[in-house]
mmCIF file of C-alpha atoms in Angstrom:
data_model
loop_
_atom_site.group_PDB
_atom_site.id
_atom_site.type_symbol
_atom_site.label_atom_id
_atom_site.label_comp_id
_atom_site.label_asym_id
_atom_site.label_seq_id
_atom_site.Cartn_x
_atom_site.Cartn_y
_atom_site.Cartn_z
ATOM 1 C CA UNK A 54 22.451 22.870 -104.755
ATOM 2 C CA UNK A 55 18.706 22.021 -103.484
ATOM 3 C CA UNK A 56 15.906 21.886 -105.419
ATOM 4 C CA UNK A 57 12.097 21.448 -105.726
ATOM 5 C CA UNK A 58 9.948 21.128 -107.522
ATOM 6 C CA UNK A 59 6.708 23.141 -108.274
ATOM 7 C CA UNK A 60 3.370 22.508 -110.020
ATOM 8 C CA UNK A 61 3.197 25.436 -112.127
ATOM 9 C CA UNK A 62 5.792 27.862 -113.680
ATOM 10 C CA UNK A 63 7.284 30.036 -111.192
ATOM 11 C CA UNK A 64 7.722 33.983 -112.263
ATOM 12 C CA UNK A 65 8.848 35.852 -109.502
ATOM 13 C CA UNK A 66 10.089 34.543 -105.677
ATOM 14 C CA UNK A 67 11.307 36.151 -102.732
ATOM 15 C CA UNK A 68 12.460 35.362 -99.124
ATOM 16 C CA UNK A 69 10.895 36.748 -95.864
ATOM 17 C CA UNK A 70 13.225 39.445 -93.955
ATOM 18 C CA UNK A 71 14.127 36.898 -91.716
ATOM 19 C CA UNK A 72 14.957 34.303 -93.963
ATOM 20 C CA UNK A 73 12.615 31.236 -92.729
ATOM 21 C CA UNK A 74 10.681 31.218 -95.408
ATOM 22 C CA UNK A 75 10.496 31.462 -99.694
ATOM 23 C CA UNK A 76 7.857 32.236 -101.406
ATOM 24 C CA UNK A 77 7.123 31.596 -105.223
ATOM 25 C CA UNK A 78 4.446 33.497 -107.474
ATOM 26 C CA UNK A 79 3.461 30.845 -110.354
ATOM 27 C CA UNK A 80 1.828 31.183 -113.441
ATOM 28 C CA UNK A 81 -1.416 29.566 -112.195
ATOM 29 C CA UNK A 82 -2.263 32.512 -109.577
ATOM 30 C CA UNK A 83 -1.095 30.474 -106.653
ATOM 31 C CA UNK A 84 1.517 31.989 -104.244
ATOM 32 C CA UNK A 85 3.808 28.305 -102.862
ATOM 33 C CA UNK A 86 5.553 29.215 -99.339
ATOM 34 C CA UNK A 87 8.277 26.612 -98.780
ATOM 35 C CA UNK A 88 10.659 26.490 -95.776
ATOM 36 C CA UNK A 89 14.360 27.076 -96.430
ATOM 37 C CA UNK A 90 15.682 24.904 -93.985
ATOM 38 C CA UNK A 91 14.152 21.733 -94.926
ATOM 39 C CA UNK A 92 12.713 23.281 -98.175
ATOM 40 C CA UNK A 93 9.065 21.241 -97.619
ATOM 41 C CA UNK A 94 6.136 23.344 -98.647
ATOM 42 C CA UNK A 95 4.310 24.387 -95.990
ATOM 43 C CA UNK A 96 1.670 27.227 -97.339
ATOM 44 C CA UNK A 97 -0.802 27.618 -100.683
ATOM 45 C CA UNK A 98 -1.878 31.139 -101.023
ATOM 46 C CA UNK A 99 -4.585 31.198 -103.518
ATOM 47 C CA UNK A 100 -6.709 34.451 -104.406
ATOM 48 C CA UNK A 101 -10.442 33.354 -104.395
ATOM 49 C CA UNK A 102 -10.749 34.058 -108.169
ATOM 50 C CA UNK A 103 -12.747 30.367 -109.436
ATOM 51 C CA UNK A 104 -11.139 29.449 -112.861
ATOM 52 C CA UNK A 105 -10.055 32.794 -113.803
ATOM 53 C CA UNK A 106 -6.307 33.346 -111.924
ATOM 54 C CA UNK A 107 -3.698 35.467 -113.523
ATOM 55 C CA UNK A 108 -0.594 34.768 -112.955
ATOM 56 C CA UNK A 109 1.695 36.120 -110.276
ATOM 57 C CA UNK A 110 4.316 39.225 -111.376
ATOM 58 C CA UNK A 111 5.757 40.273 -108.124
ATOM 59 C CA UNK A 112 6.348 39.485 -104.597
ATOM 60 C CA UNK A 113 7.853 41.613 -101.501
ATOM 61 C CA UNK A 114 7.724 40.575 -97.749
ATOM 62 C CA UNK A 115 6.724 42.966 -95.268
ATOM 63 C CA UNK A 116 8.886 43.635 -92.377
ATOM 64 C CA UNK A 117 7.460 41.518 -89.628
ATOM 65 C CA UNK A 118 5.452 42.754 -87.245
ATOM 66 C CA UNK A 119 5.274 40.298 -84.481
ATOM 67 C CA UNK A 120 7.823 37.193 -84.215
ATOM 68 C CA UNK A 121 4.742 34.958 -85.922
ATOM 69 C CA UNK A 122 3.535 37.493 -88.697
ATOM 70 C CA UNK A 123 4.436 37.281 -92.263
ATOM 71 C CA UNK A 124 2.933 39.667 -94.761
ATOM 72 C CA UNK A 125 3.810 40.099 -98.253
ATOM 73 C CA UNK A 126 2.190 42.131 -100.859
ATOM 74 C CA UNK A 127 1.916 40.412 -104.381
ATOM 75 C CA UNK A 128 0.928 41.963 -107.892
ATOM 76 C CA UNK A 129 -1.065 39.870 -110.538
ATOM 77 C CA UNK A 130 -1.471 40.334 -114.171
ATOM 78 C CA UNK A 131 -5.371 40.982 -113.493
ATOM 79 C CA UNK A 132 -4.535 44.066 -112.126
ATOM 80 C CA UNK A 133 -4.517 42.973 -108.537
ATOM 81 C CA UNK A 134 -2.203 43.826 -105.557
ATOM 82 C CA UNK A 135 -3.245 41.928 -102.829
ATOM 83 C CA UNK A 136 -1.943 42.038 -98.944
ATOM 84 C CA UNK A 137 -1.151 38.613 -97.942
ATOM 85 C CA UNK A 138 -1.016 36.989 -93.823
ATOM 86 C CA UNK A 139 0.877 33.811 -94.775
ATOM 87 C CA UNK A 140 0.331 31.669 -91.770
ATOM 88 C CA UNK A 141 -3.387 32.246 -92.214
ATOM 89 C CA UNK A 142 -3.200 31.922 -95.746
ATOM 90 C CA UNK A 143 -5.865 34.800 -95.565
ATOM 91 C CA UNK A 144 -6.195 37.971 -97.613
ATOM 92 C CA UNK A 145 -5.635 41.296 -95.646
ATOM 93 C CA UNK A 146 -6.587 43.739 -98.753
ATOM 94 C CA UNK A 147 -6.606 43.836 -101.798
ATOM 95 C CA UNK A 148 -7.582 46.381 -104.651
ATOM 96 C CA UNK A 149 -8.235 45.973 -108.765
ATOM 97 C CA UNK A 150 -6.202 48.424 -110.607
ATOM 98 C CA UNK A 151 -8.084 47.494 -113.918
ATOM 99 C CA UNK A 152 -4.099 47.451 -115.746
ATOM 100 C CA UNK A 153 -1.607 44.780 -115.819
ATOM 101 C CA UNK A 154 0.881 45.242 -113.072
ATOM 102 C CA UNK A 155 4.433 43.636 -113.515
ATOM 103 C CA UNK A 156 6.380 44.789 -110.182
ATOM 104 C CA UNK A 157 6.467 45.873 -107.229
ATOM 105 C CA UNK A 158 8.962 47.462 -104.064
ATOM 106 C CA UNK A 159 8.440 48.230 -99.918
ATOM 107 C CA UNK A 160 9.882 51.954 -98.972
ATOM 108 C CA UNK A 161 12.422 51.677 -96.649
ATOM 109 C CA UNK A 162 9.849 52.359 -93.661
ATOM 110 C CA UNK A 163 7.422 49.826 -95.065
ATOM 111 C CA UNK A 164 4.633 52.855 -95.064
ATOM 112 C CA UNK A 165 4.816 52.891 -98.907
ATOM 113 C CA UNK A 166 4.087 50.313 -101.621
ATOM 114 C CA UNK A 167 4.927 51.016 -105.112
ATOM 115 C CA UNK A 168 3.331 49.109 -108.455
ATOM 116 C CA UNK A 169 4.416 49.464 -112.069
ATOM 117 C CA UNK A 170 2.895 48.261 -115.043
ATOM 118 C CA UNK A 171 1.586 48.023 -118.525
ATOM 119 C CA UNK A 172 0.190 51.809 -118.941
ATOM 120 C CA UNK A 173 3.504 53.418 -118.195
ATOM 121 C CA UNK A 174 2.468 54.454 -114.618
ATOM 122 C CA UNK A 175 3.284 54.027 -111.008
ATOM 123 C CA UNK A 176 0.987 53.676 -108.204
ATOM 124 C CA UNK A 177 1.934 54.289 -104.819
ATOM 125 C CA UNK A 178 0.252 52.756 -102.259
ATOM 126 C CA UNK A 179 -0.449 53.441 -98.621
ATOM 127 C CA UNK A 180 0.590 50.135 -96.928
ATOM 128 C CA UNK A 181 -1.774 49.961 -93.923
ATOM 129 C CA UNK A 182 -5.465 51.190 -96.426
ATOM 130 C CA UNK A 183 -3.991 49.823 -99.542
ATOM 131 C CA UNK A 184 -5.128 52.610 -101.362
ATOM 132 C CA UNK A 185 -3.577 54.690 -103.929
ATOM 133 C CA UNK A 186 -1.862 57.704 -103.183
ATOM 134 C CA UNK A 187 0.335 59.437 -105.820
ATOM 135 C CA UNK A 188 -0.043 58.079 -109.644
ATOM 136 C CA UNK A 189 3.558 58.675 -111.231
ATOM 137 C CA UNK A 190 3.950 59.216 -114.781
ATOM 138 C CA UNK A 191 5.342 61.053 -117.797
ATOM 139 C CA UNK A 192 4.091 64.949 -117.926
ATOM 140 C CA UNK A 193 2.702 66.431 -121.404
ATOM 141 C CA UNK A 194 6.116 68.174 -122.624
ATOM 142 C CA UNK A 195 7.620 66.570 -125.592
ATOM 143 C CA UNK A 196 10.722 68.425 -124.362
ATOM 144 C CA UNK A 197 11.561 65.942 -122.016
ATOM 145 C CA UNK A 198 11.110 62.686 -120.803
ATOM 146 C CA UNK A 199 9.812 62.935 -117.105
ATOM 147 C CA UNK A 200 8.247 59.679 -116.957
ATOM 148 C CA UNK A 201 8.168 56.169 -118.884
ATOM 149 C CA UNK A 202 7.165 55.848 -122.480
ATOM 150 C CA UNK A 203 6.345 52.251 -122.641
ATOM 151 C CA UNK A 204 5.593 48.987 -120.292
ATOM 152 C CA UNK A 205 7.506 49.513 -116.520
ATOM 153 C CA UNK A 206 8.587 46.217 -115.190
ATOM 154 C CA UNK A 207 11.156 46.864 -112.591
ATOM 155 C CA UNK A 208 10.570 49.600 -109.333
ATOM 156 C CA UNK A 209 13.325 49.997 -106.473
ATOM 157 C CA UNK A 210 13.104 51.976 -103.414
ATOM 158 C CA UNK A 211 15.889 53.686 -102.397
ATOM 159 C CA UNK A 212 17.407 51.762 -98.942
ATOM 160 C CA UNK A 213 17.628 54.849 -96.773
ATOM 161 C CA UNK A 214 15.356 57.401 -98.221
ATOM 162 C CA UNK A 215 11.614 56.836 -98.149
ATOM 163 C CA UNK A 216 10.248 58.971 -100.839
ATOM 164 C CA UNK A 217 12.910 58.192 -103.440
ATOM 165 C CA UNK A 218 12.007 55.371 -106.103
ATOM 166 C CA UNK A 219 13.709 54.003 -109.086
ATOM 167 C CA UNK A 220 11.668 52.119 -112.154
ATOM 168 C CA UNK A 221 12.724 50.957 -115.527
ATOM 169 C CA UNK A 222 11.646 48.848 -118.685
ATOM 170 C CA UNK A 223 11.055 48.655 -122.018
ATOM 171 C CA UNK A 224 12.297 52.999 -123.230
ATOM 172 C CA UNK A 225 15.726 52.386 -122.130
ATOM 173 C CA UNK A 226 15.429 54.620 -118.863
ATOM 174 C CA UNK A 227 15.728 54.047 -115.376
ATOM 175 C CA UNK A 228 13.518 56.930 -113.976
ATOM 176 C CA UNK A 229 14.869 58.545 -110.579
ATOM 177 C CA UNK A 230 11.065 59.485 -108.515
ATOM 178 C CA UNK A 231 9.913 61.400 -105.557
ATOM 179 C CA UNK A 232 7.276 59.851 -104.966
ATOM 180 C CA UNK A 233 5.279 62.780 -103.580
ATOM 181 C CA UNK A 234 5.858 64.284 -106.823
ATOM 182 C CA UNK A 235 4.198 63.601 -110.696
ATOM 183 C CA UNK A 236 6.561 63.174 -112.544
ATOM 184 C CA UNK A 237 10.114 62.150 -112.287
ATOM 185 C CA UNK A 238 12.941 64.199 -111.068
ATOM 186 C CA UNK A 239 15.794 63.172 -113.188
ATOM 187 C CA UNK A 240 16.804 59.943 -115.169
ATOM 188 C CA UNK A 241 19.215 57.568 -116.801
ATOM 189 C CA UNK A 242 19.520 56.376 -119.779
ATOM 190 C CA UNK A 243 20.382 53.155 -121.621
ATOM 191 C CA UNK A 244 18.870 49.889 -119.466
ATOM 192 C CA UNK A 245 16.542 48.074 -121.404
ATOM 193 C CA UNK A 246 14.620 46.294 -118.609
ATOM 194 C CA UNK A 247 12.331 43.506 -118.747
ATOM 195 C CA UNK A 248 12.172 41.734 -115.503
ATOM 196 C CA UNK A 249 13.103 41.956 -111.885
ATOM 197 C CA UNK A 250 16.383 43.400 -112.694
ATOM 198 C CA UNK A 251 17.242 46.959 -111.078
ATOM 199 C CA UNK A 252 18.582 47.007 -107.728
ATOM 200 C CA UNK A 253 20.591 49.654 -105.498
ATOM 201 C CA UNK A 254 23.129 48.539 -102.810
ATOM 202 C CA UNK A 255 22.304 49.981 -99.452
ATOM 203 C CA UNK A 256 26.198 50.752 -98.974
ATOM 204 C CA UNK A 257 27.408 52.449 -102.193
ATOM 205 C CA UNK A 258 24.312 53.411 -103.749
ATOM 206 C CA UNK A 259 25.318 52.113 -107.120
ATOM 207 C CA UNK A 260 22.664 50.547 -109.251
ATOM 208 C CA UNK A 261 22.211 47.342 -111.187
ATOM 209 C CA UNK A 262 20.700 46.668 -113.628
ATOM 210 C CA UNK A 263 20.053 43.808 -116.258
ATOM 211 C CA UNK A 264 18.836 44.437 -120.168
ATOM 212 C CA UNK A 265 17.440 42.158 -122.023
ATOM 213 C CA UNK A 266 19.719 42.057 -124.875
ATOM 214 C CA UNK A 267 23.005 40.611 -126.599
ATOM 215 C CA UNK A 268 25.892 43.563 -125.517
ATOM 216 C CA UNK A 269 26.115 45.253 -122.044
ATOM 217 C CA UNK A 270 23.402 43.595 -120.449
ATOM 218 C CA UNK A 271 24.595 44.212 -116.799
ATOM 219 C CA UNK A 272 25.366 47.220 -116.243
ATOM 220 C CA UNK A 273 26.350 49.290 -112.608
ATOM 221 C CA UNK A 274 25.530 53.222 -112.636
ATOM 222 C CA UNK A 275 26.424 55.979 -109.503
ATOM 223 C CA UNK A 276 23.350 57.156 -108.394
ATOM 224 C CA UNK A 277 24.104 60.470 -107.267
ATOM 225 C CA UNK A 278 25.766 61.734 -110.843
ATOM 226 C CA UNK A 279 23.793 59.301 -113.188
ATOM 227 C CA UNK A 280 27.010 57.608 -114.564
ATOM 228 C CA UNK A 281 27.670 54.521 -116.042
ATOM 229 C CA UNK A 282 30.406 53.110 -113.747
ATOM 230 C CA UNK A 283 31.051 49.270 -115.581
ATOM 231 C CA UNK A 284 29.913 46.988 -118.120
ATOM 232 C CA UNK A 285 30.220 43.702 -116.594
ATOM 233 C CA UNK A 286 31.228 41.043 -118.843
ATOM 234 C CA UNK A 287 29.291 38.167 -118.672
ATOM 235 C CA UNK A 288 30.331 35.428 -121.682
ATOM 236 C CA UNK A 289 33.167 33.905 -121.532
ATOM 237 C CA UNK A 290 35.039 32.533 -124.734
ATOM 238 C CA UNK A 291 34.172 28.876 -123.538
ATOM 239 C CA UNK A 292 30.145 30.030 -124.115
ATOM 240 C CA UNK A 293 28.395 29.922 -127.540
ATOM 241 C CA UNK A 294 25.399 31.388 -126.599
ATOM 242 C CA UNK A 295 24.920 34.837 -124.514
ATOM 243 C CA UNK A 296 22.191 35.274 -121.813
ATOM 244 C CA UNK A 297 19.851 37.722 -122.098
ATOM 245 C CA UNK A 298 18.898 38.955 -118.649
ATOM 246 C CA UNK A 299 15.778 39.249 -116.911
ATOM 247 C CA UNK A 300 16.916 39.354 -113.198
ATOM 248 C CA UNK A 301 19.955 40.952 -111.251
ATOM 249 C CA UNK A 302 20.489 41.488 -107.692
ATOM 250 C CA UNK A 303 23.048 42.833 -105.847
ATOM 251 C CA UNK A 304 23.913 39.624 -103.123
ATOM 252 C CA UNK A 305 25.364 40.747 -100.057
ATOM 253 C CA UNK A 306 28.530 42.866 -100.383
ATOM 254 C CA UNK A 307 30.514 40.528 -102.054
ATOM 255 C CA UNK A 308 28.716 39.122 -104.905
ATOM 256 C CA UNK A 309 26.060 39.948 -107.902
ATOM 257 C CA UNK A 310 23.760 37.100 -109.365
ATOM 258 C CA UNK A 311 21.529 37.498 -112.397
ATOM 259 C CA UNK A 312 20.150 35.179 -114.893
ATOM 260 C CA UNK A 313 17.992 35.188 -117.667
ATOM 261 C CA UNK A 314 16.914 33.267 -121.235
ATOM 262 C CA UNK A 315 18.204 31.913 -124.622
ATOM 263 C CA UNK A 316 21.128 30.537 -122.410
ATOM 264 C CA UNK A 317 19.458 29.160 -119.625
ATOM 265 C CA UNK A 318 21.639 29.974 -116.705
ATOM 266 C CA UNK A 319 21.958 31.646 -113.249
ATOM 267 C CA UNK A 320 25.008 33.391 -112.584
ATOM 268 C CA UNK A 321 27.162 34.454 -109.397
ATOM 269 C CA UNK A 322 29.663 37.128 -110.050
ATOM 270 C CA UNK A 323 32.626 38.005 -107.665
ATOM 271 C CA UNK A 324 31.862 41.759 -107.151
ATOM 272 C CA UNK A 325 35.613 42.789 -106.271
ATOM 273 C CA UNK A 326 37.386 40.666 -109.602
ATOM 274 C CA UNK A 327 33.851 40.571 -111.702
ATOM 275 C CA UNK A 328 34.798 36.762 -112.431
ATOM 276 C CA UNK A 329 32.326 34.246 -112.577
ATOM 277 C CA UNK A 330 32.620 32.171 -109.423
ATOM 278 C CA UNK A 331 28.875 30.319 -109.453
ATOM 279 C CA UNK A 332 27.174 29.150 -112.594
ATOM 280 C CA UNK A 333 24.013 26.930 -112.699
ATOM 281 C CA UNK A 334 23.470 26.503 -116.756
ATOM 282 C CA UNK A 335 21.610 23.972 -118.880
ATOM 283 C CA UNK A 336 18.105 24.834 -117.446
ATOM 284 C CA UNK A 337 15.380 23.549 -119.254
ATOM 285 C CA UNK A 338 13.634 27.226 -119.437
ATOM 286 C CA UNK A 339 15.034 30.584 -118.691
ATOM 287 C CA UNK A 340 15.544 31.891 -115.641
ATOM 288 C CA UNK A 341 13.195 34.572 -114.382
ATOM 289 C CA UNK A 342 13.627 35.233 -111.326
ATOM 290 C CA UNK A 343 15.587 34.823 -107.997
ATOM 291 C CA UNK A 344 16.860 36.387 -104.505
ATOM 292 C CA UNK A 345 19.358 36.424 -101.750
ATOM 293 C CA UNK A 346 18.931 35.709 -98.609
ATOM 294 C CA UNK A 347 21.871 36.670 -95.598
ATOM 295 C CA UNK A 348 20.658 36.541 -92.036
ATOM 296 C CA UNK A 349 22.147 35.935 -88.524
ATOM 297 C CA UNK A 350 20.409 32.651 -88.710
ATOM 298 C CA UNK A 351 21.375 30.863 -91.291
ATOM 299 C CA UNK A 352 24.482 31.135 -94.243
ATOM 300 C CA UNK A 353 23.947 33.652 -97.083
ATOM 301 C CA UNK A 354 22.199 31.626 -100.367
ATOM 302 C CA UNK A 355 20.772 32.478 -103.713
ATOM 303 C CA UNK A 356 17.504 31.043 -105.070
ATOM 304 C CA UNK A 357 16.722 30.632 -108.413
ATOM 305 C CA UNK A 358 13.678 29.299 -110.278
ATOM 306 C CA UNK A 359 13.542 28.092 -114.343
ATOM 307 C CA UNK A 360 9.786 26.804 -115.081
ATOM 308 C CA UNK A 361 8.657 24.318 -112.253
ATOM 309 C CA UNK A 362 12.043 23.985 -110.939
ATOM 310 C CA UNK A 363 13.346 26.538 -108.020
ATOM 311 C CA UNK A 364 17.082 25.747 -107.170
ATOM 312 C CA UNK A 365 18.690 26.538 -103.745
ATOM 313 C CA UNK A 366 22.336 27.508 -103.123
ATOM 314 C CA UNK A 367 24.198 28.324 -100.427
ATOM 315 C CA UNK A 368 27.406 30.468 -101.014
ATOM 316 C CA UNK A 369 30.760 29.199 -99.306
ATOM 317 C CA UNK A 370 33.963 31.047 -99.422
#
């Protein structure tokens, strides 16, 4: 394990497609690019915002344009999504929603951006204007729930399908979106989402996702029928204390990691046995965030961050 450390609590991070570099949205506003192979900090991004930065909520890299370019998009809790050139450390565009925005998700043709937040909607973005598109919400009928009820604070694209987008948070659905449409097209129920935790794997289609609670916190659920394929256990009788997650990702074919709060801990789960194999506990905050990284380049690793410290692993078999 590597770490760093940070000078302000990181909430969200992310690697570039290619895997040279991680970036961490802090609590101060500031975006922190660090290199993975040496892990030094190389880049600052700070919004030109005087005394009055919001913190960062969301991060996703573009895929590169040009062998030099990296773009990412970031959302802010001022309402903010701003388009990033990191080398440059210059703005591209940005626009003011006037609503808190907690996440955020690429298409699988990077033409789309997608933002959820604190009024129950979902903006979709043109990537290359930055400007709104298609607002996505709940319809009028009490008859049925088309849309989110409360706060949304986790949006996936689907990996092959540009137009199809999954969200969930705080009702206890995981909305199923075309994103062309209003309103959602179908949904499922019982994920109580408060972070960065709802992810699809690009071979399956199954979802994850993480709750933020005691029992059946991660969960996996077929797309296609809406089913709840497993309850993954996650304490074992050793543990006093059970996690409540706020972030799950599918890593790689092989493995899942999430982590969350109340016990402090990352954890790697063996996706074939569902045993514990990786388990970084005793963090001095909760963990709120992290990513996996596999590319031709360099070995497949998991990043983590818990308050000012971001932790680095590289997975071995």
């Amino acid at each position: 394990v590597s770490t760093a450390e940070i000078s302000s609590p990181v909430l969200c991070c992310r690697y570039s497609n290619d895997g040279k570099y991680a970036a961490f949205g802090c609590s101060n506003g500031d975006i922190k690019i660090y290199h993975t192979q040496n892990y030094a900090h190389v880049y600052t991004l700070t919004p030109d915002e005087g005394n009055k930065k919001l913190p960062v909520t969301c991060i996703r890299f573009r895929q590169n344009n040009s062998k030099d370019l990296y773009v990412l998009a970031a959302t802010y809790s001022s309402g903010h999504v701003r388009v990033w050139y990191v080398t440059s450390k210059q703005v591209s565009k940005q626009s003011d929603q006037g609503v808190e925005l907690f996440c955020c998700d690429f298409n699988c043709t990077y033409g789309k951006f997608a933002a959820g937040g604190d009024d129950y909607k979902i903006r979709v973005f043109d990537t290359e204007r930055m400007t709104c598109s298609n607002t996505l919400s709940k319809g009028e009928s009490f008859e049925k729930m088309d849309g989110h009820a409360s706060r949304v604070f986790a949006v996936k694209y689907h990996p092959d399908n540009e137009h199809v987008l999954l969200s969930s948070g705080w009702d206890n659905t995981i909305q199923i979106w075309d994103d062309r449409e209003a309103h959602a097209v179908r949904r499922m129920f019982g994920a109580h989402v408060c972070g960065d935790a709802l992810d699809m794997d690009p071979m399956y289609y199954h979802v994850l996702t993480g709750s933020w609670r005691r029992d059946n916190s991660l969960q996996v659920w077929d797309f296609d029928s809406g089913r709840l394929i497993k309850n993954v256990s996650l304490q074992s009788q050793t543990e006093k204390t059970v996690c409540h997650l706020y972030c799950a990702k599918w890593a790689g074919s092989e493995y899942i990691a999430c982590g969350g709060s109340d016990a402090n801990m990352m954890r790697i789960i063996e996706k074939s046995s569902l045993q514990t194999v990786g388990l970084l506990d005793g963090l001095g905050r909760g963990c709120y965030t992290l990513d996996y990284n596999e590319t031709a380049a360099s070995p497949p690793q998991i990043m983590c961050a818990s308050g000012n410290n971001v932790f680095f692993m590289n997975l071995t078999n």
